[in-house]
Short mmCIF file of C-alpha atoms in Angstrom, two decimals:
data_model
loop_
_atom_site.label_atom_id
_atom_site.label_comp_id
_atom_site.label_asym_id
_atom_site.label_seq_id
_atom_site.Cartn_x
_atom_site.Cartn_y
_atom_site.Cartn_z
CA MET V 1 290.59 35.31 21.07
CA LYS V 2 286.94 35.28 22.07
CA LYS V 3 286.67 36.10 17.81
CA LEU V 4 288.49 32.69 16.83
CA LEU V 5 286.75 31.01 19.83
CA VAL V 6 283.29 32.86 17.93
CA ILE V 7 284.46 31.49 14.66
CA THR V 8 285.64 28.08 15.48
CA LEU V 9 282.09 27.27 17.50
CA CYS V 10 280.21 28.75 14.40
CA ILE V 11 282.26 26.06 12.00
CA VAL V 12 281.59 23.00 14.51
CA MET V 13 277.37 24.39 14.12
CA VAL V 14 277.66 24.65 10.65
CA MET V 15 279.56 20.82 10.11
CA SER V 16 276.70 19.29 12.85
CA LEU V 17 274.01 20.84 10.78
CA ALA V 18 275.37 19.60 7.80
CA ALA V 19 276.01 16.24 9.37
CA CYS V 20 272.31 15.64 10.02
CA GLY V 21 270.37 17.84 7.51
CA GLY V 22 270.90 17.38 3.68
CA GLY V 23 274.41 15.02 3.41
CA GLU V 24 272.42 12.35 5.35
CA ALA V 25 268.87 12.95 3.32
CA ASP V 26 271.10 12.62 0.23
CA GLN V 27 272.55 8.81 1.48
CA GLY V 28 272.16 5.80 -1.07
CA VAL V 29 271.84 7.67 -4.39
CA SER V 30 274.84 7.92 -6.94
CA GLU V 31 275.54 9.24 -10.27
CA ASP V 32 274.08 5.25 -11.44
CA THR V 33 272.87 4.01 -8.36
CA ILE V 34 269.70 3.94 -5.97
CA LYS V 35 270.18 2.02 -3.10
CA ILE V 36 267.51 0.63 -1.07
CA GLY V 37 267.20 -1.72 1.61
CA SER V 38 263.90 -3.75 3.43
CA VAL V 39 263.77 -6.05 5.87
CA GLY V 40 261.76 -9.03 6.48
CA VAL V 41 261.27 -12.93 7.14
CA THR V 42 262.95 -14.82 4.27
CA SER V 43 264.00 -17.65 7.07
CA GLY V 44 261.97 -19.98 9.06
CA PRO V 45 258.10 -21.40 9.09
CA LEU V 46 257.19 -17.85 7.74
CA ALA V 47 259.56 -17.87 4.86
CA PHE V 48 256.62 -18.77 2.29
CA ILE V 49 255.68 -15.24 2.78
CA GLY V 50 258.97 -13.75 2.70
CA THR V 51 260.03 -15.30 -0.16
CA PRO V 52 257.78 -14.71 -3.20
CA TYR V 53 256.94 -10.90 -1.89
CA TYR V 54 260.50 -10.57 -2.42
CA GLU V 55 261.18 -12.27 -5.37
CA GLY V 56 257.98 -10.09 -6.76
CA MET V 57 259.86 -6.93 -5.60
CA THR V 58 263.09 -7.96 -6.87
CA ALA V 59 261.56 -8.96 -10.45
CA TYR V 60 259.88 -5.33 -10.55
CA PHE V 61 263.59 -3.79 -9.99
CA ASN V 62 265.37 -5.72 -12.24
CA THR V 63 262.81 -5.11 -14.87
CA ILE V 64 263.12 -1.41 -13.78
CA ASN V 65 266.99 -1.92 -13.94
CA GLU V 66 266.71 -3.92 -17.93
CA GLN V 67 265.14 -0.82 -19.21
CA GLY V 68 267.81 1.90 -18.03
CA GLY V 69 266.71 2.52 -14.13
CA VAL V 70 264.82 5.78 -13.39
CA ASN V 71 266.26 8.71 -14.58
CA GLY V 72 269.44 7.04 -15.62
CA ARG V 73 270.12 5.23 -12.03
CA GLU V 74 269.64 1.60 -11.39
CA ILE V 75 267.99 0.28 -8.11
CA GLU V 76 269.87 -2.15 -5.52
CA LEU V 77 268.26 -3.49 -3.25
CA ILE V 78 269.71 -4.78 0.21
CA VAL V 79 267.38 -7.60 2.10
CA GLU V 80 268.06 -7.72 5.64
CA ASP V 81 265.70 -11.65 7.03
CA ASP V 82 264.84 -10.49 10.88
CA GLU V 83 263.08 -13.77 10.89
CA PHE V 84 259.84 -11.92 12.51
CA ASP V 85 261.60 -10.98 15.41
CA PRO V 86 261.01 -7.11 16.25
CA ALA V 87 264.41 -7.23 18.00
CA LEU V 88 266.08 -8.55 14.73
CA ALA V 89 263.85 -6.09 12.72
CA ILE V 90 265.30 -3.11 14.76
CA ASP V 91 268.71 -4.40 14.08
CA GLY V 92 268.22 -4.96 10.69
CA ILE V 93 266.85 -1.01 9.92
CA ASN V 94 269.53 0.76 12.01
CA SER V 95 272.03 -2.10 9.59
CA LEU V 96 270.44 -0.82 6.57
CA ILE V 97 270.19 3.41 7.76
CA GLU V 98 273.69 4.00 9.50
CA ASP V 99 275.70 1.13 8.06
CA GLU V 100 274.59 0.50 4.14
CA GLY V 101 273.08 4.25 4.30
CA VAL V 102 270.36 3.14 1.93
CA PHE V 103 268.29 5.78 0.35
CA ALA V 104 264.77 4.32 1.56
CA ILE V 105 263.02 1.80 3.27
CA VAL V 106 260.83 -0.39 0.95
CA GLY V 107 258.40 -3.06 1.93
CA GLN V 108 259.40 -3.59 5.00
CA LEU V 109 257.77 -6.91 5.62
CA GLY V 110 255.72 -8.04 9.51
CA THR V 111 253.19 -5.81 11.92
CA PRO V 112 255.77 -6.66 14.55
CA GLY V 113 258.43 -5.62 13.45
CA VAL V 114 257.63 -2.21 10.97
CA LEU V 115 256.61 -1.18 14.88
CA ALA V 116 259.25 -2.16 16.71
CA ALA V 117 261.37 -0.36 14.31
CA ALA V 118 259.10 2.70 13.26
CA ASP V 119 260.44 4.97 15.95
CA ILE V 120 264.28 4.52 14.30
CA VAL V 121 262.84 5.06 10.86
CA GLU V 122 260.59 8.41 11.99
CA GLU V 123 263.71 9.71 13.91
CA HIS V 124 266.14 9.24 10.86
CA GLY V 125 263.25 10.75 8.60
CA ILE V 126 264.46 8.53 5.93
CA PRO V 127 261.87 7.76 3.13
CA SER V 128 259.83 4.48 4.06
CA VAL V 129 257.58 3.52 1.31
CA TYR V 130 254.72 -0.03 2.27
CA PHE V 131 254.64 -2.31 4.45
CA GLY V 132 254.04 -5.83 4.73
CA SER V 133 250.88 -5.31 7.89
CA GLY V 134 247.73 -3.69 7.89
CA ALA V 135 248.42 -2.10 11.15
CA VAL V 136 246.32 1.32 11.48
CA GLU V 137 249.00 2.91 13.20
CA LEU V 138 251.10 2.79 10.13
CA THR V 139 248.60 5.72 8.86
CA THR V 140 249.74 8.02 11.62
CA LEU V 141 253.16 7.54 12.36
CA GLY V 142 254.44 10.74 9.90
CA GLU V 143 255.44 12.57 6.95
CA ASN V 144 258.01 10.51 5.99
CA PHE V 145 256.12 6.94 6.41
CA PHE V 146 254.19 6.30 3.08
CA PRO V 147 251.84 2.92 3.66
CA VAL V 148 250.09 0.79 0.49
CA GLN V 149 247.95 -1.69 1.78
CA PRO V 150 244.47 -1.20 3.21
CA ASN V 151 244.14 -0.95 6.95
CA TYR V 152 242.20 -3.17 8.69
CA VAL V 153 240.05 -0.95 10.80
CA TYR V 154 239.29 0.83 7.55
CA GLU V 155 238.85 -2.48 6.09
CA GLY V 156 236.56 -3.90 8.73
CA LYS V 157 234.66 -0.50 7.47
CA LEU V 158 234.37 -1.60 4.14
CA LYS V 159 233.30 -4.95 5.09
CA ALA V 160 230.48 -3.56 6.85
CA LYS V 161 229.02 -1.45 3.95
CA TYR V 162 229.77 -5.10 1.71
CA ALA V 163 227.50 -6.72 4.39
CA ILE V 164 224.65 -4.62 3.81
CA ASP V 165 225.25 -3.15 0.06
CA GLU V 166 225.61 -6.70 -1.25
CA PHE V 167 224.25 -9.04 0.81
CA ASP V 168 221.24 -7.14 2.82
CA ALA V 169 222.53 -7.91 6.25
CA GLU V 170 220.28 -7.45 9.25
CA ARG V 171 221.88 -9.92 11.47
CA ILE V 172 225.89 -9.47 11.47
CA GLY V 173 227.84 -12.38 13.26
CA VAL V 174 231.22 -11.56 14.26
CA ILE V 175 234.03 -13.55 15.35
CA TYR V 176 237.68 -12.74 15.28
CA SER V 177 240.87 -13.18 16.88
CA ASN V 178 242.35 -10.96 20.11
CA ASP V 179 245.65 -10.02 18.29
CA ASP V 180 245.89 -6.74 15.81
CA VAL V 181 244.33 -7.99 13.08
CA GLY V 182 240.72 -8.86 14.74
CA LEU V 183 240.98 -5.94 17.31
CA GLU V 184 241.35 -3.31 14.73
CA GLY V 185 239.09 -5.81 12.19
CA ILE V 186 236.11 -5.17 14.70
CA GLN V 187 236.56 -1.49 15.71
CA GLY V 188 236.49 -0.78 11.65
CA ILE V 189 233.07 -2.90 11.64
CA LYS V 190 231.63 -1.48 14.27
CA GLU V 191 232.85 2.45 13.73
CA GLY V 192 231.03 1.26 9.63
CA LEU V 193 227.83 0.39 11.04
CA GLU V 194 227.80 3.63 13.22
CA GLU V 195 228.36 5.42 10.13
CA MET V 196 225.56 4.11 8.11
CA GLY V 197 223.48 4.31 10.87
CA LYS V 198 223.13 0.25 10.91
CA GLU V 199 224.95 -0.12 14.40
CA ASP V 200 222.14 -2.27 15.87
CA ALA V 201 223.07 -5.25 12.64
CA LEU V 202 225.92 -6.48 15.03
CA VAL V 203 224.17 -9.50 16.56
CA ALA V 204 227.42 -11.10 17.71
CA ASP V 205 230.60 -9.67 18.55
CA ILE V 206 233.02 -13.01 19.82
CA SER V 207 236.63 -13.42 19.92
CA PHE V 208 239.08 -16.06 20.85
CA ALA V 209 242.55 -16.23 21.48
CA PRO V 210 245.41 -16.51 18.96
CA GLY V 211 246.34 -20.16 18.80
CA GLU V 212 243.16 -21.52 19.76
CA THR V 213 241.89 -24.16 17.76
CA ASP V 214 238.75 -25.69 20.04
CA LEU V 215 236.16 -22.87 19.12
CA THR V 216 233.42 -25.01 19.63
CA ALA V 217 231.58 -22.59 22.58
CA GLN V 218 232.70 -19.38 19.90
CA VAL V 219 230.90 -20.99 17.21
CA GLN V 220 227.75 -21.91 19.39
CA GLN V 221 227.36 -18.39 20.41
CA LEU V 222 227.84 -17.30 16.87
CA ARG V 223 225.02 -20.09 15.75
CA ASP V 224 222.21 -18.83 18.58
CA ALA V 225 222.78 -15.40 17.31
CA ASP V 226 221.06 -16.44 14.10
CA PRO V 227 223.26 -13.90 11.98
CA ASP V 228 222.58 -13.87 8.16
CA VAL V 229 225.72 -12.49 7.32
CA ILE V 230 229.08 -13.29 9.33
CA ILE V 231 232.87 -11.89 9.35
CA VAL V 232 235.84 -13.72 10.15
CA TYR V 233 238.36 -11.50 11.31
CA THR V 234 241.46 -13.25 11.52
CA LEU V 235 244.23 -14.77 8.97
CA ALA V 236 244.66 -18.41 7.99
CA ALA V 237 245.87 -20.32 11.56
CA GLY V 238 242.74 -18.58 12.92
CA ALA V 239 240.43 -18.88 9.88
CA THR V 240 240.44 -22.52 9.71
CA PRO V 241 239.11 -24.04 13.21
CA ALA V 242 236.64 -21.06 12.83
CA LEU V 243 235.21 -21.90 9.23
CA ARG V 244 235.36 -25.94 10.23
CA GLN V 245 233.16 -25.69 13.51
CA ILE V 246 230.75 -23.49 11.08
CA ASN V 247 231.04 -26.11 8.49
CA ASP V 248 230.09 -28.82 11.35
CA PHE V 249 227.04 -26.86 12.55
CA GLN V 250 225.85 -26.60 9.67
CA MET V 251 225.57 -22.69 8.78
CA VAL V 252 225.33 -22.60 5.31
CA ASP V 253 223.96 -20.31 2.92
CA ILE V 254 224.82 -17.47 4.83
CA PRO V 255 227.84 -15.63 3.06
CA ILE V 256 230.99 -15.64 5.19
CA ILE V 257 233.39 -12.38 4.46
CA THR V 258 236.90 -12.71 5.33
CA THR V 259 240.01 -10.38 5.37
CA TYR V 260 242.13 -9.81 2.61
CA SER V 261 245.17 -11.53 3.77
CA ASN V 262 243.76 -14.50 3.41
CA ALA V 263 243.18 -13.58 -0.79
CA ASP V 264 245.72 -15.98 -1.60
CA ALA V 265 245.77 -19.83 -3.08
CA SER V 266 247.67 -20.80 0.54
CA PHE V 267 244.78 -20.06 2.43
CA ILE V 268 241.98 -22.47 0.56
CA ALA V 269 244.74 -25.26 0.70
CA ALA V 270 245.52 -24.09 4.64
CA VAL V 271 241.21 -24.74 5.39
CA GLU V 272 241.16 -27.87 3.00
CA PRO V 273 237.84 -27.34 1.09
CA ALA V 274 237.06 -31.47 1.81
CA THR V 275 237.20 -30.10 5.80
CA ILE V 276 234.44 -27.21 4.90
CA GLN V 277 232.39 -28.65 1.83
CA ASP V 278 229.27 -27.12 3.04
CA ILE V 279 229.99 -23.84 3.24
CA ILE V 280 233.44 -23.05 0.82
CA ASP V 281 230.94 -21.47 -1.69
CA ASP V 282 229.44 -19.20 0.52
CA ILE V 283 233.50 -17.38 1.19
CA TYR V 284 234.11 -14.59 -0.09
CA VAL V 285 237.51 -12.76 0.52
CA MET V 286 238.44 -9.25 0.21
CA GLY V 287 240.64 -7.75 -2.13
CA TRP V 288 242.76 -4.58 -3.05
CA LEU V 289 245.04 -5.86 -6.34
CA ASP V 290 243.13 -4.80 -9.36
CA VAL V 291 244.54 -7.63 -11.06
CA ASP V 292 243.57 -9.22 -14.60
CA ASP V 293 245.40 -11.33 -17.33
CA ALA V 294 246.68 -8.29 -19.12
CA GLY V 295 247.48 -6.31 -15.65
CA LEU V 296 248.91 -9.62 -14.43
CA ALA V 297 251.42 -10.40 -17.78
CA PRO V 298 254.24 -7.93 -16.73
CA LEU V 299 255.01 -9.82 -13.11
CA ALA V 300 254.17 -13.22 -15.19
CA THR V 301 257.13 -11.76 -17.88
CA ALA V 302 259.81 -10.42 -15.66
CA MET V 303 258.86 -13.77 -12.69
CA ASN V 304 259.69 -16.43 -15.61
CA GLU V 305 262.92 -14.47 -16.65
CA TYR V 306 263.95 -14.00 -12.50
CA HIS V 307 262.63 -16.57 -10.84
CA PRO V 308 261.16 -18.88 -13.45
CA ASP V 309 261.11 -22.10 -11.03
CA SER V 310 258.93 -19.61 -8.52
CA ILE V 311 254.74 -19.87 -8.55
CA ILE V 312 252.92 -16.23 -8.60
CA ASN V 313 250.84 -15.78 -5.61
CA ALA V 314 249.48 -12.45 -3.07
CA TYR V 315 252.60 -11.98 -1.94
CA THR V 316 254.22 -12.06 -5.08
CA MET V 317 252.09 -9.59 -6.25
CA ALA V 318 252.63 -7.37 -3.16
CA GLY V 319 256.11 -7.21 -3.80
CA TRP V 320 255.74 -6.20 -7.08
CA VAL V 321 253.42 -3.27 -6.20
CA ALA V 322 255.66 -2.20 -3.71
CA GLY V 323 258.41 -2.05 -5.91
CA GLU V 324 255.93 0.37 -8.36
CA VAL V 325 254.58 2.87 -5.59
CA PHE V 326 258.61 3.31 -4.80
CA VAL V 327 259.38 3.88 -8.31
CA ALA V 328 256.62 6.45 -9.06
CA GLY V 329 257.96 8.44 -6.44
CA LEU V 330 260.82 8.61 -7.54
CA GLU V 331 259.79 9.42 -11.46
CA GLU V 332 257.85 12.17 -9.96
CA ALA V 333 261.06 13.45 -8.11
CA GLY V 334 262.85 13.51 -10.51
CA ASP V 335 266.54 14.26 -9.90
CA ASP V 336 266.13 15.74 -6.85
CA LEU V 337 266.82 13.02 -4.81
CA THR V 338 266.74 14.08 -1.18
CA TRP V 339 264.52 12.69 1.31
CA GLU V 340 262.51 16.39 1.74
CA GLY V 341 262.48 16.19 -2.80
CA TYR V 342 261.35 12.36 -2.10
CA ILE V 343 258.44 12.91 0.55
CA GLU V 344 257.12 16.23 -1.15
CA ALA V 345 257.28 14.16 -4.42
CA MET V 346 254.71 11.50 -2.76
CA GLU V 347 252.22 13.59 -2.17
CA ASN V 348 252.21 14.89 -5.44
CA ILE V 349 251.73 11.42 -6.84
CA HIS V 350 247.83 10.14 -7.58
CA PHE V 351 249.30 6.24 -9.01
CA THR V 352 246.51 4.54 -11.02
CA GLU V 353 248.64 2.52 -13.39
CA GLY V 354 250.01 -0.61 -11.13
CA MET V 355 248.54 -3.16 -9.73
CA ALA V 356 246.88 -1.37 -6.55
CA PRO V 357 243.31 -0.07 -7.57
CA GLU V 358 244.81 4.07 -6.49
CA VAL V 359 247.47 5.19 -4.24
CA SER V 360 247.41 9.30 -3.56
CA TYR V 361 248.84 10.77 -0.46
CA SER V 362 248.04 14.19 -1.19
CA GLY V 363 246.93 16.69 1.69
CA GLY V 364 248.82 14.35 4.04
CA ALA V 365 246.95 11.30 3.60
CA ARG V 366 248.67 8.25 4.58
CA GLN V 367 245.72 5.83 4.17
CA GLY V 368 247.11 3.92 1.09
CA VAL V 369 244.63 1.79 -1.10
CA THR V 370 240.91 2.32 0.32
CA HIS V 371 238.87 0.49 -2.59
CA MET V 372 238.50 -2.88 -2.07
CA SER V 373 236.28 -5.63 -3.96
CA LEU V 374 234.99 -8.99 -2.80
CA SER V 375 235.92 -12.40 -4.33
CA ASN V 376 234.61 -15.65 -3.47
CA ILE V 377 235.68 -19.19 -3.97
CA VAL V 378 234.44 -20.99 -6.44
CA GLN V 379 235.23 -24.39 -8.15
CA ASP V 380 236.93 -24.21 -11.91
CA GLU V 381 236.31 -26.37 -14.61
CA GLU V 382 239.05 -28.62 -13.52
CA GLY V 383 237.95 -28.96 -10.20
CA ASN V 384 240.01 -26.29 -8.65
CA TRP V 385 238.29 -23.73 -5.97
CA ILE V 386 240.11 -20.80 -7.06
CA PHE V 387 238.83 -16.94 -6.69
CA GLN V 388 236.63 -14.89 -8.34
CA GLN V 389 236.23 -11.60 -8.37
CA PHE V 390 232.21 -10.86 -7.28
CA THR V 391 231.95 -6.85 -6.90
CA ASP V 392 233.63 -3.88 -8.50
CA PHE V 393 236.41 -1.76 -6.26
CA ASN V 394 234.98 0.56 -4.05
CA GLU V 395 235.57 2.01 -1.11
CA PHE V 396 233.73 3.59 2.43
#
């Protein structure tokens, strides 16, 4: 009787281990498909971000599928709309992993949702590749997380380097939003200046509340500091009143650097060039996508075929890059499509063939892209304000 009980318990334990281990890790993969999922905003006021983002991603996967897929398997993408609500992001991630049985999470969009669902992703051990977020926390979440976009702390360090190296800054003034973007950004600027031995160059460290529109007092304080370079660390909604006030105070001929999250035509439209006409050509934007006409051609061709009525913007490109990096891992993994095999493959890639200048996770690195450039806002021959690359791609 005791012998039978021991055998029964061993069988139960083996079955339990199988359910928690290799069987789950193989989910979402069949002989001819790889099912993946993403969560992001596709409805509501922020759909202008998610819609082109996922169009870029689907355009890439459709292109790969038309070419025969990866090792004979086509990619099936399921997108859950979280309306930029962290609670809905959690629901979406749970549904994708437990109900849909996806192989990987690819391109989850939006810092609040990404961080809210991170514990679930970590607990399951499912590969999660690319995040539409610059939160530095993503670099430390675990081995199954693979950020691509630069984080704001790193970007802040590189902004400080550009201020010193490109503009010979001796007096840097920073105005930033009191949120994750601005707080992580100012942290990076301070760290960068300290590492360069230039901490005394920071003469103004001024924050404002998210949603605050009257920044008269803050910009007055900035002007009184007499900076020779200004860093505006906030997204477009916060940058708009800051830049208008800087223009009104006639702080002209001073280079103004802002975050890569504003490197899109929608940012120029939001700030309305006519309201900042005295400083618009002083504005420089960080960028992490290395794209010329030749590099953009595959995306343009795919968008023309699969989303012919849509424009291509920075969000479209980001979605395309999410697909590129995920597929680079698939190609490296070959037929070993377990979670463990894919994670190992991602740690072996040194990807330089896509729009991102360089992506590598060797040695456990999770920084994502570390090469960035500066572009300034210029007027083209037709009078349109556009971004023009100003520097080569560099890293801190």
